[in-house]
Amino acid sequence: MRIESDIKLDFKDVLIRPKRSTLRSRSEVALERNFKFMHGNHTWRGIPIIAANMDHTGTFNMAKTLAEHKLLTAIDKFAEPEEWQKQKKDVIQHSFASAGSSSEDLTKLKAIMKKVNCPFICLDIANGYSEHFADHVKRIRDAFPEKIIMAGNVVTGEMTEQLLLSGADIIKVGIGPGSVCTTRVKTGVGYPQLSAIIECADAAHGLKGHVCADGGCTVPGDVVKAFAAGADFAMLGGMFAGHKECSGDVIEIDGEKYKRFYGMSSAEAMHRHHGEVAEYRSSEGKSVNAPYRGPVSETILDILGGLRSACTYVGANELKYLSKCTTFIRVTQQLNEIYTPLQVSKMHDR
Ligand code: 5GP
């Protein structure tokens, strides 16, 4: 046994120091970025925020609205090839086709790609450290040499490098920070998300790879901190939950409206997709009722407004320069508990 005593930080442990800036208005800030990738030969221009590939948020309705704002959606892996075929080209160009690591997942991915030319693939398993996952990434790269492959999840530099060298373009970073994730309490495993992003981004950028910060953002300021820490993309579940574009019906409890939002390893998800929770594993996710928030456009504008404003505070005229312009200061306050965050904190466990 070893103990590492370096301090590892979460979003709530830091703030961003304002700096002298020549920018006069938020409208001078460009959030769109041009991307070229390490392996896949598609290029992409847009705002690098992704709705999570969860049943609730990874829907084609979400993708339609997010694509209008030039954001991306990771469609959940249960979407059938026929559903993909019904989507407009612009929606497909702003979507990830998701898959796990089984051979059925690969077969389905091939069937989807036969029907549509989707540029992005999202490969994720809860534990990106398992040896067979790197081999799986290699197999997917061989099968789809042109595609932009995102793979994860990991939280350390050495595994970021291994997955990039196995053929991934973007590494998904985050173990345990998710709003409906219970990995940290069930297993004791995890890594504070801000430090994970900083360390993985450093490793990835050295190889010309990219990272996607996945999980733990509860307010627009957290999304800012994720990009400021070096993330190239940010994936959001809870912040996009409870909207009209999410799956599930609106339910009413004591006069308040909600939509059901559950972790993809929760008992609810396992019952839905596999009929049961296998005996050898415990669920590592929970279910909540997310307050119903209507169309997602307003939430998008709130997040983008926060990002533009942060860029003006530190003098970054483009999102891609935010990290270079950032100095974090450590704080002792639990920021998100003081500044009543968006809806995630108001979710009721049921
Ligand atoms: P959020 O933005 O809600 O904080 O985090 C979203 C991320 O949580 C997802 O993209 C995914 O990586 C992770 N996640 C989703 N469902 C589960 C789950 O049931 N268990 C765990 N451990 N993580 C989950």
CSV table of N, CA and C in Angstrom, one decimal, residues 96-247:
chain,number,residue,atom,x,y,z
A,96,PHE,N,-22.4,11.6,-31.6
A,96,PHE,CA,-21.6,10.5,-31.4
A,96,PHE,C,-22.4,9.2,-31.4
A,97,ALA,N,-22.0,8.2,-32.1
A,97,ALA,CA,-22.6,6.8,-32.0
A,97,ALA,C,-21.9,6.2,-30.8
A,98,SER,N,-22.6,5.7,-29.8
A,98,SER,CA,-22.0,5.2,-28.6
A,98,SER,C,-21.9,3.6,-28.6
A,99,ALA,N,-20.9,3.1,-28.0
A,99,ALA,CA,-20.8,1.6,-27.9
A,99,ALA,C,-20.0,1.3,-26.6
A,100,GLY,N,-20.3,0.1,-26.1
A,100,GLY,CA,-19.5,-0.4,-25.0
A,100,GLY,C,-18.4,-1.3,-25.6
A,101,SER,N,-18.0,-2.4,-24.8
A,101,SER,CA,-16.9,-3.1,-25.3
A,101,SER,C,-17.2,-4.5,-25.7
A,102,SER,N,-18.5,-4.8,-25.9
A,102,SER,CA,-18.9,-6.2,-26.3
A,102,SER,C,-18.9,-6.4,-27.8
A,103,SER,N,-18.9,-7.7,-28.3
A,103,SER,CA,-18.8,-7.9,-29.7
A,103,SER,C,-20.2,-7.5,-30.3
A,104,GLU,N,-21.3,-7.6,-29.5
A,104,GLU,CA,-22.6,-7.1,-30.1
A,104,GLU,C,-22.5,-5.6,-30.3
A,105,ASP,N,-21.8,-4.9,-29.4
A,105,ASP,CA,-21.7,-3.4,-29.6
A,105,ASP,C,-21.0,-3.1,-30.9
A,106,LEU,N,-20.0,-3.9,-31.2
A,106,LEU,CA,-19.2,-3.6,-32.4
A,106,LEU,C,-20.1,-3.9,-33.6
A,107,THR,N,-20.9,-5.0,-33.6
A,107,THR,CA,-21.8,-5.3,-34.7
A,107,THR,C,-22.8,-4.2,-34.9
A,108,LYS,N,-23.3,-3.7,-33.8
A,108,LYS,CA,-24.3,-2.6,-33.9
A,108,LYS,C,-23.7,-1.3,-34.5
A,109,LEU,N,-22.5,-1.0,-34.0
A,109,LEU,CA,-21.8,0.2,-34.5
A,109,LEU,C,-21.6,0.1,-36.0
A,110,LYS,N,-21.2,-1.1,-36.5
A,110,LYS,CA,-21.0,-1.3,-37.9
A,110,LYS,C,-22.3,-1.1,-38.7
A,111,ALA,N,-23.4,-1.6,-38.1
A,111,ALA,CA,-24.7,-1.5,-38.7
A,111,ALA,C,-25.1,0.0,-38.8
A,112,ILE,N,-24.8,0.8,-37.7
A,112,ILE,CA,-25.2,2.2,-37.8
A,112,ILE,C,-24.4,2.9,-38.8
A,113,MET,N,-23.0,2.6,-38.9
A,113,MET,CA,-22.2,3.3,-39.8
A,113,MET,C,-22.4,2.9,-41.2
A,114,LYS,N,-23.1,1.8,-41.4
A,114,LYS,CA,-23.5,1.4,-42.8
A,114,LYS,C,-24.6,2.3,-43.3
A,115,LYS,N,-25.4,2.7,-42.3
A,115,LYS,CA,-26.6,3.5,-42.7
A,115,LYS,C,-26.3,5.0,-42.7
A,116,VAL,N,-25.5,5.5,-41.8
A,116,VAL,CA,-25.2,6.9,-41.8
A,116,VAL,C,-23.7,7.2,-41.7
A,117,ASN,N,-23.3,8.4,-42.1
A,117,ASN,CA,-21.9,8.8,-42.0
A,117,ASN,C,-21.7,9.6,-40.8
A,118,CYS,N,-21.8,9.0,-39.6
A,118,CYS,CA,-21.6,9.7,-38.4
A,118,CYS,C,-20.1,9.8,-38.1
A,119,PRO,N,-19.6,11.1,-37.9
A,119,PRO,CA,-18.1,11.2,-37.8
A,119,PRO,C,-17.5,10.8,-36.4
A,120,PHE,N,-18.4,10.7,-35.4
A,120,PHE,CA,-17.9,10.5,-34.0
A,120,PHE,C,-18.3,9.2,-33.4
A,121,ILE,N,-17.4,8.5,-32.7
A,121,ILE,CA,-17.7,7.3,-32.0
A,121,ILE,C,-17.4,7.5,-30.5
A,122,CYS,N,-18.3,7.1,-29.6
A,122,CYS,CA,-18.0,7.2,-28.2
A,122,CYS,C,-17.9,5.8,-27.6
A,123,LEU,N,-16.8,5.4,-27.1
A,123,LEU,CA,-16.6,4.1,-26.6
A,123,LEU,C,-16.4,4.3,-25.1
A,124,ASP,N,-17.4,3.8,-24.3
A,124,ASP,CA,-17.1,3.9,-22.9
A,124,ASP,C,-17.5,2.7,-22.1
A,125,ILE,N,-16.6,2.5,-21.1
A,125,ILE,CA,-16.9,1.5,-20.1
A,125,ILE,C,-16.6,2.2,-18.7
A,126,ALA,N,-17.2,1.7,-17.7
A,126,ALA,CA,-17.0,2.4,-16.4
A,126,ALA,C,-15.5,2.5,-16.0
A,127,ASN,N,-14.8,1.4,-16.3
A,127,ASN,CA,-13.4,1.3,-15.9
A,127,ASN,C,-12.5,1.2,-17.1
A,128,GLY,N,-12.0,2.3,-17.6
A,128,GLY,CA,-11.2,2.4,-18.8
A,128,GLY,C,-9.8,1.8,-18.5
A,129,TYR,N,-9.5,1.3,-17.3
A,129,TYR,CA,-8.2,0.7,-17.0
A,129,TYR,C,-8.1,-0.7,-17.3
A,130,SER,N,-9.3,-1.4,-17.6
A,130,SER,CA,-9.2,-2.8,-17.8
A,130,SER,C,-8.5,-3.1,-19.2
A,131,GLU,N,-7.6,-4.1,-19.1
A,131,GLU,CA,-6.6,-4.3,-20.2
A,131,GLU,C,-7.3,-4.5,-21.5
A,132,HIS,N,-8.5,-5.2,-21.5
A,132,HIS,CA,-9.1,-5.6,-22.7
A,132,HIS,C,-9.7,-4.3,-23.4
A,133,PHE,N,-9.9,-3.2,-22.7
A,133,PHE,CA,-10.5,-2.1,-23.3
A,133,PHE,C,-9.5,-1.4,-24.3
A,134,ALA,N,-8.2,-1.4,-24.0
A,134,ALA,CA,-7.2,-0.8,-24.9
A,134,ALA,C,-7.2,-1.7,-26.2
A,135,ASP,N,-7.3,-3.0,-26.1
A,135,ASP,CA,-7.4,-3.8,-27.3
A,135,ASP,C,-8.7,-3.6,-28.1
A,136,HIS,N,-9.8,-3.3,-27.3
A,136,HIS,CA,-11.0,-3.0,-28.0
A,136,HIS,C,-10.9,-1.7,-28.8
A,137,VAL,N,-10.3,-0.7,-28.2
A,137,VAL,CA,-10.1,0.6,-28.9
A,137,VAL,C,-9.3,0.3,-30.2
A,138,LYS,N,-8.3,-0.5,-30.1
A,138,LYS,CA,-7.5,-0.9,-31.3
A,138,LYS,C,-8.4,-1.5,-32.4
A,139,ARG,N,-9.2,-2.4,-31.9
A,139,ARG,CA,-10.1,-3.1,-32.9
A,139,ARG,C,-11.0,-2.1,-33.6
A,140,ILE,N,-11.6,-1.1,-32.8
A,140,ILE,CA,-12.5,-0.1,-33.3
A,140,ILE,C,-11.7,0.8,-34.3
A,141,ARG,N,-10.5,1.1,-33.9
A,141,ARG,CA,-9.7,2.0,-34.8
A,141,ARG,C,-9.5,1.3,-36.1
A,142,ASP,N,-9.2,0.0,-36.1
A,142,ASP,CA,-8.9,-0.8,-37.3
A,142,ASP,C,-10.2,-0.8,-38.2
A,143,ALA,N,-11.3,-1.0,-37.5
A,143,ALA,CA,-12.6,-1.1,-38.2
A,143,ALA,C,-13.0,0.3,-38.8
A,144,PHE,N,-12.7,1.4,-38.1
A,144,PHE,CA,-13.1,2.7,-38.5
A,144,PHE,C,-11.9,3.7,-38.6
A,145,PRO,N,-11.0,3.5,-39.5
A,145,PRO,CA,-9.8,4.3,-39.5
A,145,PRO,C,-10.0,5.8,-39.6
A,146,GLU,N,-11.2,6.2,-40.3
A,146,GLU,CA,-11.4,7.7,-40.5
A,146,GLU,C,-12.1,8.4,-39.4
A,147,LYS,N,-12.8,7.6,-38.5
A,147,LYS,CA,-13.7,8.3,-37.5
A,147,LYS,C,-12.9,8.9,-36.3
A,148,ILE,N,-13.6,9.8,-35.7
A,148,ILE,CA,-13.1,10.5,-34.5
A,148,ILE,C,-13.6,9.6,-33.3
A,149,ILE,N,-12.6,9.0,-32.6
A,149,ILE,CA,-13.0,8.0,-31.6
A,149,ILE,C,-12.7,8.6,-30.2
A,150,MET,N,-13.7,8.7,-29.4
A,150,MET,CA,-13.6,9.1,-28.0
A,150,MET,C,-13.7,7.9,-27.1
A,151,ALA,N,-12.7,7.7,-26.2
A,151,ALA,CA,-12.7,6.5,-25.3
A,151,ALA,C,-12.5,6.9,-23.9
A,152,GLY,N,-13.0,6.1,-23.0
A,152,GLY,CA,-12.8,6.3,-21.6
A,152,GLY,C,-13.6,5.4,-20.7
A,153,ASN,N,-13.7,5.6,-19.4
A,153,ASN,CA,-13.2,6.8,-18.7
A,153,ASN,C,-11.9,6.4,-17.9
A,154,VAL,N,-11.0,7.4,-17.9
A,154,VAL,CA,-9.8,7.3,-17.1
A,154,VAL,C,-9.6,8.6,-16.3
A,155,VAL,N,-8.6,8.6,-15.4
A,155,VAL,CA,-8.3,9.8,-14.7
A,155,VAL,C,-6.8,10.1,-14.5
A,156,THR,N,-6.0,9.4,-15.2
A,156,THR,CA,-4.5,9.6,-15.0
A,156,THR,C,-3.8,9.6,-16.3
A,157,GLY,N,-2.7,10.3,-16.3
A,157,GLY,CA,-1.9,10.5,-17.5
A,157,GLY,C,-1.5,9.3,-18.3
A,158,GLU,N,-1.0,8.2,-17.5
A,158,GLU,CA,-0.4,7.1,-18.2
A,158,GLU,C,-1.5,6.3,-19.0
A,159,MET,N,-2.7,6.3,-18.5
A,159,MET,CA,-3.8,5.5,-19.2
A,159,MET,C,-4.3,6.4,-20.3
A,160,THR,N,-4.3,7.7,-20.2
A,160,THR,CA,-4.6,8.6,-21.3
A,160,THR,C,-3.7,8.3,-22.4
A,161,GLU,N,-2.4,8.2,-22.2
A,161,GLU,CA,-1.5,8.0,-23.2
A,161,GLU,C,-1.7,6.6,-23.9
A,162,GLN,N,-2.0,5.6,-23.0
A,162,GLN,CA,-2.1,4.3,-23.6
A,162,GLN,C,-3.4,4.2,-24.5
A,163,LEU,N,-4.5,4.8,-24.1
A,163,LEU,CA,-5.7,4.8,-25.0
A,163,LEU,C,-5.5,5.6,-26.3
A,164,LEU,N,-4.7,6.7,-26.2
A,164,LEU,CA,-4.5,7.5,-27.4
A,164,LEU,C,-3.6,6.7,-28.3
A,165,LEU,N,-2.6,6.0,-27.8
A,165,LEU,CA,-1.7,5.2,-28.6
A,165,LEU,C,-2.4,4.0,-29.2
A,166,SER,N,-3.5,3.6,-28.5
A,166,SER,CA,-4.3,2.4,-29.0
A,166,SER,C,-5.2,2.8,-30.1
A,167,GLY,N,-5.3,4.2,-30.4
A,167,GLY,CA,-6.2,4.6,-31.5
A,167,GLY,C,-7.3,5.6,-31.2
A,168,ALA,N,-7.4,6.0,-29.9
A,168,ALA,CA,-8.4,7.0,-29.6
A,168,ALA,C,-7.9,8.4,-29.9
A,169,ASP,N,-8.9,9.3,-30.2
A,169,ASP,CA,-8.5,10.7,-30.5
A,169,ASP,C,-8.8,11.6,-29.3
A,170,ILE,N,-9.9,11.2,-28.6
A,170,ILE,CA,-10.3,12.0,-27.4
A,170,ILE,C,-10.4,11.1,-26.2
A,171,ILE,N,-9.8,11.5,-25.1
A,171,ILE,CA,-10.0,10.6,-23.9
A,171,ILE,C,-11.0,11.2,-23.0
A,172,LYS,N,-11.9,10.4,-22.6
A,172,LYS,CA,-13.0,10.8,-21.7
A,172,LYS,C,-12.4,10.7,-20.2
A,173,VAL,N,-12.5,11.8,-19.5
A,173,VAL,CA,-11.9,11.8,-18.2
A,173,VAL,C,-12.9,12.0,-17.1
A,174,GLY,N,-12.9,11.1,-16.1
A,174,GLY,CA,-13.8,11.2,-15.0
A,174,GLY,C,-14.2,9.9,-14.4
A,175,ILE,N,-13.8,9.6,-13.2
A,175,ILE,CA,-14.3,8.4,-12.5
A,175,ILE,C,-14.9,8.8,-11.2
A,176,GLY,N,-16.2,8.8,-11.1
A,176,GLY,CA,-16.8,9.1,-9.8
A,176,GLY,C,-17.5,10.5,-9.6
A,177,PRO,N,-17.2,11.4,-10.6
A,177,PRO,CA,-17.8,12.8,-10.2
A,177,PRO,C,-19.2,13.0,-10.6
A,178,GLY,N,-19.8,12.0,-11.4
A,178,GLY,CA,-21.2,12.3,-12.0
A,178,GLY,C,-22.3,12.5,-11.0
A,179,SER,N,-23.3,13.3,-11.4
A,179,SER,CA,-24.4,13.7,-10.5
A,179,SER,C,-25.2,12.5,-10.0
A,180,VAL,N,-25.3,11.5,-10.8
A,180,VAL,CA,-26.0,10.3,-10.4
A,180,VAL,C,-25.1,9.1,-10.3
A,181,CYS,N,-23.9,9.3,-10.0
A,181,CYS,CA,-22.9,8.3,-9.9
A,181,CYS,C,-22.6,8.0,-8.4
A,182,THR,N,-22.5,6.7,-8.1
A,182,THR,CA,-22.2,6.4,-6.7
A,182,THR,C,-20.9,5.6,-6.5
A,183,THR,N,-20.1,5.6,-7.6
A,183,THR,CA,-18.9,4.8,-7.5
A,183,THR,C,-18.0,5.1,-6.3
A,184,ARG,N,-17.9,6.4,-6.0
A,184,ARG,CA,-17.0,6.8,-4.9
A,184,ARG,C,-17.5,6.2,-3.6
A,185,VAL,N,-18.9,6.3,-3.4
A,185,VAL,CA,-19.4,5.7,-2.1
A,185,VAL,C,-19.5,4.2,-2.1
A,186,LYS,N,-19.7,3.6,-3.2
A,186,LYS,CA,-19.8,2.1,-3.3
A,186,LYS,C,-18.4,1.5,-3.3
A,187,THR,N,-17.4,2.1,-3.9
A,187,THR,CA,-16.1,1.4,-4.1
A,187,THR,C,-14.9,2.2,-3.4
A,188,GLY,N,-15.1,3.4,-3.1
A,188,GLY,CA,-14.0,4.2,-2.6
A,188,GLY,C,-13.0,4.6,-3.6
A,189,VAL,N,-13.3,4.3,-4.9
A,189,VAL,CA,-12.4,4.7,-6.0
A,189,VAL,C,-12.8,6.0,-6.6
A,190,GLY,N,-11.9,6.8,-7.1
A,190,GLY,CA,-12.2,8.1,-7.7
A,190,GLY,C,-11.0,9.0,-7.8
A,191,TYR,N,-11.2,10.2,-8.3
A,191,TYR,CA,-10.1,11.1,-8.4
A,191,TYR,C,-10.8,12.5,-8.6
A,192,PRO,N,-10.3,13.5,-7.8
A,192,PRO,CA,-10.9,14.8,-7.9
A,192,PRO,C,-10.9,15.3,-9.3
A,193,GLN,N,-12.0,15.8,-9.8
A,193,GLN,CA,-12.1,16.0,-11.3
A,193,GLN,C,-11.2,17.1,-11.9
A,194,LEU,N,-11.0,18.2,-11.2
A,194,LEU,CA,-10.2,19.2,-11.7
A,194,LEU,C,-8.7,18.7,-11.9
A,195,SER,N,-8.2,18.0,-10.9
A,195,SER,CA,-6.8,17.5,-11.1
A,195,SER,C,-6.8,16.4,-12.1
A,196,ALA,N,-7.8,15.6,-12.2
A,196,ALA,CA,-7.8,14.6,-13.3
A,196,ALA,C,-7.8,15.2,-14.7
A,197,ILE,N,-8.5,16.3,-14.8
A,197,ILE,CA,-8.5,17.0,-16.2
A,197,ILE,C,-7.1,17.6,-16.4
A,198,ILE,N,-6.6,18.3,-15.4
A,198,ILE,CA,-5.2,18.9,-15.6
A,198,ILE,C,-4.2,17.8,-16.0
A,199,GLU,N,-4.2,16.7,-15.3
A,199,GLU,CA,-3.2,15.7,-15.5
A,199,GLU,C,-3.4,15.0,-16.9
A,200,CYS,N,-4.6,14.6,-17.2
A,200,CYS,CA,-4.9,13.9,-18.4
A,200,CYS,C,-4.7,14.8,-19.6
A,201,ALA,N,-5.1,16.1,-19.5
A,201,ALA,CA,-4.9,17.0,-20.6
A,201,ALA,C,-3.4,17.2,-20.9
A,202,ASP,N,-2.6,17.3,-19.9
A,202,ASP,CA,-1.2,17.5,-20.0
A,202,ASP,C,-0.6,16.3,-20.8
A,203,ALA,N,-1.0,15.1,-20.4
A,203,ALA,CA,-0.5,13.9,-21.1
A,203,ALA,C,-1.0,13.8,-22.5
A,204,ALA,N,-2.3,14.1,-22.7
A,204,ALA,CA,-2.9,14.0,-24.1
A,204,ALA,C,-2.3,15.1,-25.0
A,205,HIS,N,-2.1,16.3,-24.5
A,205,HIS,CA,-1.7,17.4,-25.4
A,205,HIS,C,-0.2,17.1,-25.9
A,206,GLY,N,0.5,16.4,-25.0
A,206,GLY,CA,1.9,16.1,-25.4
A,206,GLY,C,1.9,15.2,-26.7
A,207,LEU,N,0.8,14.4,-26.9
A,207,LEU,CA,0.8,13.5,-28.0
A,207,LEU,C,-0.1,14.1,-29.1
A,208,LYS,N,-0.6,15.3,-29.0
A,208,LYS,CA,-1.6,15.9,-29.9
A,208,LYS,C,-2.9,15.2,-29.9
A,209,GLY,N,-3.2,14.7,-28.7
A,209,GLY,CA,-4.6,14.1,-28.5
A,209,GLY,C,-5.4,15.1,-27.7
A,210,HIS,N,-6.7,14.8,-27.5
A,210,HIS,CA,-7.6,15.7,-26.8
A,210,HIS,C,-8.2,15.0,-25.6
A,211,VAL,N,-8.8,15.8,-24.7
A,211,VAL,CA,-9.5,15.2,-23.6
A,211,VAL,C,-10.9,15.8,-23.5
A,212,CYS,N,-11.8,15.0,-23.0
A,212,CYS,CA,-13.2,15.4,-22.7
A,212,CYS,C,-13.4,15.3,-21.2
A,213,ALA,N,-13.7,16.4,-20.5
A,213,ALA,CA,-14.0,16.3,-19.1
A,213,ALA,C,-15.4,15.8,-19.0
A,214,ASP,N,-15.6,14.7,-18.3
A,214,ASP,CA,-16.9,14.0,-18.2
A,214,ASP,C,-17.4,13.9,-16.8
A,215,GLY,N,-18.4,14.7,-16.4
A,215,GLY,CA,-19.0,14.5,-15.1
A,215,GLY,C,-18.6,15.5,-14.1
A,216,GLY,N,-19.5,15.8,-13.2
A,216,GLY,CA,-19.2,16.7,-12.1
A,216,GLY,C,-19.5,18.2,-12.3
A,217,CYS,N,-19.9,18.6,-13.5
A,217,CYS,CA,-20.3,20.0,-13.7
A,217,CYS,C,-21.7,20.2,-13.2
A,218,THR,N,-21.9,21.1,-12.3
A,218,THR,CA,-23.2,21.4,-11.8
A,218,THR,C,-23.7,22.8,-12.1
A,219,VAL,N,-22.8,23.7,-12.4
A,219,VAL,CA,-23.2,25.1,-12.7
A,219,VAL,C,-22.3,25.5,-13.9
A,220,PRO,N,-22.7,26.6,-14.6
A,220,PRO,CA,-21.8,27.0,-15.8
A,220,PRO,C,-20.4,27.3,-15.3
A,221,GLY,N,-20.2,27.8,-14.1
A,221,GLY,CA,-18.8,28.0,-13.7
A,221,GLY,C,-17.9,26.8,-13.6
A,222,ASP,N,-18.6,25.6,-13.4
A,222,ASP,CA,-17.8,24.4,-13.4
A,222,ASP,C,-17.4,24.0,-14.9
A,223,VAL,N,-18.2,24.3,-15.8
A,223,VAL,CA,-17.9,24.0,-17.2
A,223,VAL,C,-16.7,24.9,-17.6
A,224,VAL,N,-16.8,26.2,-17.2
A,224,VAL,CA,-15.6,27.1,-17.4
A,224,VAL,C,-14.4,26.5,-16.8
A,225,LYS,N,-14.4,26.0,-15.6
A,225,LYS,CA,-13.2,25.5,-14.9
A,225,LYS,C,-12.7,24.3,-15.6
A,226,ALA,N,-13.6,23.5,-16.2
A,226,ALA,CA,-13.2,22.3,-16.9
A,226,ALA,C,-12.3,22.7,-18.1
A,227,PHE,N,-12.8,23.7,-18.9
A,227,PHE,CA,-12.1,24.1,-20.1
A,227,PHE,C,-10.8,24.8,-19.6
A,228,ALA,N,-10.9,25.6,-18.5
A,228,ALA,CA,-9.7,26.4,-18.0
A,228,ALA,C,-8.6,25.4,-17.6
A,229,ALA,N,-9.0,24.2,-17.1
A,229,ALA,CA,-8.1,23.2,-16.6
A,229,ALA,C,-7.4,22.5,-17.8
A,230,GLY,N,-7.9,22.7,-19.0
A,230,GLY,CA,-7.3,22.1,-20.2
A,230,GLY,C,-8.2,21.1,-21.0
A,231,ALA,N,-9.4,21.0,-20.5
A,231,ALA,CA,-10.3,20.1,-21.3
A,231,ALA,C,-10.5,20.7,-22.7
A,232,ASP,N,-10.6,19.8,-23.7
A,232,ASP,CA,-10.9,20.3,-25.1
A,232,ASP,C,-12.4,20.2,-25.3
A,233,PHE,N,-13.0,19.2,-24.6
A,233,PHE,CA,-14.5,19.0,-24.7
A,233,PHE,C,-15.0,18.9,-23.3
A,234,ALA,N,-16.3,19.2,-23.0
A,234,ALA,CA,-16.9,18.9,-21.7
A,234,ALA,C,-18.2,18.2,-22.0
A,235,MET,N,-18.4,17.1,-21.2
A,235,MET,CA,-19.6,16.3,-21.3
A,235,MET,C,-20.5,16.5,-20.1
A,236,LEU,N,-21.8,16.8,-20.4
A,236,LEU,CA,-22.7,17.1,-19.3
A,236,LEU,C,-23.9,16.2,-19.3
A,237,GLY,N,-24.2,15.6,-18.1
A,237,GLY,CA,-25.4,14.8,-17.9
A,237,GLY,C,-26.4,15.7,-17.1
A,238,GLY,N,-26.2,15.8,-15.8
A,238,GLY,CA,-27.1,16.5,-14.9
A,238,GLY,C,-27.5,17.9,-15.4
A,239,MET,N,-26.6,18.6,-16.0
A,239,MET,CA,-26.9,20.0,-16.3
A,239,MET,C,-27.9,20.0,-17.5
A,240,PHE,N,-27.9,18.9,-18.3
A,240,PHE,CA,-28.9,18.9,-19.4
A,240,PHE,C,-30.1,18.0,-19.0
A,241,ALA,N,-30.2,17.5,-17.8
A,241,ALA,CA,-31.3,16.7,-17.4
A,241,ALA,C,-32.6,17.5,-17.1
A,242,GLY,N,-33.7,16.8,-17.2
A,242,GLY,CA,-35.0,17.5,-16.9
A,242,GLY,C,-35.6,18.3,-17.9
A,243,HIS,N,-35.0,18.3,-19.1
A,243,HIS,CA,-35.6,19.2,-20.2
A,243,HIS,C,-36.6,18.5,-21.1
A,244,LYS,N,-37.2,19.3,-21.9
A,244,LYS,CA,-38.2,18.7,-22.8
A,244,LYS,C,-37.6,17.7,-23.8
A,245,GLU,N,-36.3,18.0,-24.2
A,245,GLU,CA,-35.7,17.1,-25.2
A,245,GLU,C,-35.2,15.8,-24.6
A,246,CYS,N,-35.2,15.7,-23.3
A,246,CYS,CA,-34.8,14.4,-22.6
A,246,CYS,C,-35.8,13.4,-22.7
A,247,SER,N,-35.4,12.1,-22.6
A,247,SER,CA,-36.4,11.0,-22.7
A,247,SER,C,-37.2,11.0,-21.3
